[in-house]
Short mmCIF file of C-alpha atoms in Angstrom, two decimals:
data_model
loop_
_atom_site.label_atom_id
_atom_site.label_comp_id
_atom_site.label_asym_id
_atom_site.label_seq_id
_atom_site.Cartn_x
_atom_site.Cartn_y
_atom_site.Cartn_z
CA UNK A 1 13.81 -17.83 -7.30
CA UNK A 2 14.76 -17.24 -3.82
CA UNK A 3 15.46 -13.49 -4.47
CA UNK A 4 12.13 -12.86 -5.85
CA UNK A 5 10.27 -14.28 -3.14
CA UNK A 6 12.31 -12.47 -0.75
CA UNK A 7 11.85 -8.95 -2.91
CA UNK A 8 8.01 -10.43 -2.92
CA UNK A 9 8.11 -10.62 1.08
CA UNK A 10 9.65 -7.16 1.73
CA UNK A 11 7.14 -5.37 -0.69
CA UNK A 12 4.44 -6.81 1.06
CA UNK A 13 5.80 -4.61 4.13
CA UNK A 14 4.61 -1.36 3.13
CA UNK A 15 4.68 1.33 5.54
CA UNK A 16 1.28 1.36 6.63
CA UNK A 17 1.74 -2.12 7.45
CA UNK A 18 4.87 -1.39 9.45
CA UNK A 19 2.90 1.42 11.50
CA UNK A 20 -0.08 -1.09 12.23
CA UNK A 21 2.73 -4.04 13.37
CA UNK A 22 4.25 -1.26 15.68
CA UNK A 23 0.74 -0.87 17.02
CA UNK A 24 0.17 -4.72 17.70
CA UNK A 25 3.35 -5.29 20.12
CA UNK A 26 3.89 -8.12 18.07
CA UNK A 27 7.00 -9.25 16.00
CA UNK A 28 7.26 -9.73 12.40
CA UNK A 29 7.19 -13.82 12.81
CA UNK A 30 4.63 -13.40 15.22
CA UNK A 31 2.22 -11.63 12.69
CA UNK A 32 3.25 -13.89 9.77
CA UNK A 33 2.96 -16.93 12.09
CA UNK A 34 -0.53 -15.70 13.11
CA UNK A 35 -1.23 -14.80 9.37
CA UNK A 36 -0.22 -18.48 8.09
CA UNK A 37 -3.20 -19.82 10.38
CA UNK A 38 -5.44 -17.04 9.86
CA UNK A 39 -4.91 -18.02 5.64
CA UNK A 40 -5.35 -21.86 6.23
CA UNK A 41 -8.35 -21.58 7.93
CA UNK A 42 -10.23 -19.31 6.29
CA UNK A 43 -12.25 -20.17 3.06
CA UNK A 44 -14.23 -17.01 2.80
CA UNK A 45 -11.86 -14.32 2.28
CA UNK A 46 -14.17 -11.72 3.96
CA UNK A 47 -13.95 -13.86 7.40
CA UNK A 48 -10.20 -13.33 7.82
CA UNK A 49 -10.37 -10.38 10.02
CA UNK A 50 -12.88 -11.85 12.18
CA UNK A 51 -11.51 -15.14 12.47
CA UNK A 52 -8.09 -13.13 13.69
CA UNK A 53 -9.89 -11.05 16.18
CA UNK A 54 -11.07 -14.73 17.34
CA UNK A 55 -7.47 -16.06 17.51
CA UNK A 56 -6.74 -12.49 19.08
CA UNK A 57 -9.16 -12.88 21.80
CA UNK A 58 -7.91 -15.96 22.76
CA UNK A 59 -4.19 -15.06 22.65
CA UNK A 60 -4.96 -11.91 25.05
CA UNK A 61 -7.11 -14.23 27.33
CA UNK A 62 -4.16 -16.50 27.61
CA UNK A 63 -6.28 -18.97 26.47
CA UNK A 64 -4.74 -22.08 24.26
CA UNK A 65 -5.43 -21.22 20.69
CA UNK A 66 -6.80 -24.53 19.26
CA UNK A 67 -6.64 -23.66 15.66
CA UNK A 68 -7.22 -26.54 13.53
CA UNK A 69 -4.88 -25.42 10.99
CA UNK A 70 -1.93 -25.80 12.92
CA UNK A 71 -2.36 -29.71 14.07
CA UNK A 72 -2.63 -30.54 10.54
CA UNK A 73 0.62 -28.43 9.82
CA UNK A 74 1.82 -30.85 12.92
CA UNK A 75 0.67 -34.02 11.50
CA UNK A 76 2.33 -33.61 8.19
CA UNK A 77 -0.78 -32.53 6.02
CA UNK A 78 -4.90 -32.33 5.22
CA UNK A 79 -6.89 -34.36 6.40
CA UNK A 80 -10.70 -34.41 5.82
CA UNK A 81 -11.61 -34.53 9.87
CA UNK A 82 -9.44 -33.50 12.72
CA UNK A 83 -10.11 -36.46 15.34
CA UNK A 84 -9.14 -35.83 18.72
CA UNK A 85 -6.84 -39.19 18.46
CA UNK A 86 -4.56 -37.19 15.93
CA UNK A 87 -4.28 -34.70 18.04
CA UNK A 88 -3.27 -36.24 21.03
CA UNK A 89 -0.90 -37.98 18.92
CA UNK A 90 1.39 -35.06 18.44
CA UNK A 91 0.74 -33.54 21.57
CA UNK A 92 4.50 -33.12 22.06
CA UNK A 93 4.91 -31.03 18.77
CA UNK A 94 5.23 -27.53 19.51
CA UNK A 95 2.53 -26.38 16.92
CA UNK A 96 -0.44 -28.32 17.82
CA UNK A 97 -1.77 -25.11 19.71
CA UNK A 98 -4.44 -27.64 21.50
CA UNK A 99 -1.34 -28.79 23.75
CA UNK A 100 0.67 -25.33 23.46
CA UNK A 101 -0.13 -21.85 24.52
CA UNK A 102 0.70 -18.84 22.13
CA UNK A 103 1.42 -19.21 18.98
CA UNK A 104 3.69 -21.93 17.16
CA UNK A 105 7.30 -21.34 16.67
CA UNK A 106 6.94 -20.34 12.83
CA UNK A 107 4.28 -19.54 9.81
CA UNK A 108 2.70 -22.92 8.75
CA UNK A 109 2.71 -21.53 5.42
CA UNK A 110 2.71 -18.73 3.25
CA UNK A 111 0.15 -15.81 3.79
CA UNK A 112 -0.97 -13.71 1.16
CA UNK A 113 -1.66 -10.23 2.03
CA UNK A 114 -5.17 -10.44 3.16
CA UNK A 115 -3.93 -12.60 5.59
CA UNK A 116 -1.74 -10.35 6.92
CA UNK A 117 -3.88 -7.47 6.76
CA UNK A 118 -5.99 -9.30 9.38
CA UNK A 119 -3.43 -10.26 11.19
CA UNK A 120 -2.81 -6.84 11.66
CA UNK A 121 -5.92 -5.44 12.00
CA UNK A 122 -8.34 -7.90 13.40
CA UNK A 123 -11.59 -7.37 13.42
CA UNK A 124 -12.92 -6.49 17.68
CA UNK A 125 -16.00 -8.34 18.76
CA UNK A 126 -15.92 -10.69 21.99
CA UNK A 127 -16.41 -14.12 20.57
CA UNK A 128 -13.80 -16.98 21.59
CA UNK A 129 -14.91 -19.53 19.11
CA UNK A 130 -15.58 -20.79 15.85
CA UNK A 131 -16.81 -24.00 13.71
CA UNK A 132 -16.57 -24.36 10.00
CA UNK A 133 -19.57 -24.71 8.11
CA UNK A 134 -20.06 -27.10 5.15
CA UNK A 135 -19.56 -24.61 2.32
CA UNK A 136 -16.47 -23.35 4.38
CA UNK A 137 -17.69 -20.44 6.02
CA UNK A 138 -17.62 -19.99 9.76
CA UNK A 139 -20.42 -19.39 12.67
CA UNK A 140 -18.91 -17.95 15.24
CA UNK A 141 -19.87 -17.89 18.94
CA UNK A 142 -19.36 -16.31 22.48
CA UNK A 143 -19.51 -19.09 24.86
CA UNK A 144 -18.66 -22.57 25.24
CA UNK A 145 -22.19 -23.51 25.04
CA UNK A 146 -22.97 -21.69 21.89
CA UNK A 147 -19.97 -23.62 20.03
CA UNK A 148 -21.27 -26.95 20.95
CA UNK A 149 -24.43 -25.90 19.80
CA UNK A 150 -22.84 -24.58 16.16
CA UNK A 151 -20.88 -27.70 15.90
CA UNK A 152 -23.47 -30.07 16.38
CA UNK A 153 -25.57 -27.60 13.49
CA UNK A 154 -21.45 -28.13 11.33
CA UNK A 155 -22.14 -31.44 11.42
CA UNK A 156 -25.96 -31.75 10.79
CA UNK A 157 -27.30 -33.36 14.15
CA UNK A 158 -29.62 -30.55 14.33
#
């Protein structure tokens, strides 16, 4: 079983993909790592390159990368709402990326190629943020102020 998913992995790196990792700077973890998140967090398939040019932006402004995903990964699972009391609670844990800048340390799970392909390829656009929707989908914004505003909308405080 292990074979095959390794045989499975190294397919996956085709040589176009190995020409657009050479392109990022980044390293093979760093791309899968960044891939894991991009997968967990996005519901609509045709999002992941955007929400990866978010997580890009962010990374390249040296900014922390706050990605949801990740805390969960720290705190050992799902959970339906990601209180800022659970995420204090791991603060130590280097892959809640609300207390850590860069990326975690590894994938948080397995990312299928679409994944990856974003990771690789994000999609360029200056916004710095984004809130899940209800039916999973994502509005994404520029500015602080613009977030608030979309999560209060998220959440249905209009």
């Amino acid at each position: 079983v292990l074979a095959t998913m390794v045989d499975r992995y190294r397919a996956v790196w085709t040589p176009e993909r190995l020409a657009a990792l050479t392109e990022t700077g980044r390293s093979e973890q760093e791309i899968v790592t960044l891939a894991s998140i991009i997968q967990a967090e996005a519901r609509v398939e045709s999002e992941m390159p955007r929400i990866s040019g978010v997580y890009h932006n962010r990374l390249e402004s040296g900014w922390l990368l706050q990605a949801d995903p990740t805390v969960l990964y720290a705190l050992g699972g799902y959970r339906e709402r990601l209180l800022y009391a659970a995420i204090d609670s791991v603060a130590d844990n280097p892959y809640n990326t609300y207390a850590h800048r860069g990326l975690p340390p590894g994938p948080i799970g397995a990312p299928g190629e679409l994944a990856i392909d974003a990771a690789l390829r994000p999609e360029e656009h200056d916004f710095m943020y984004f809130v899940a929707r209800p039916d999973g989908s994502h509005r994404f914004s520029r500015s602080l102020s613009e977030h608030n505003n979309a999560r209060e909308e998220a959440r249905g405080r209009d």
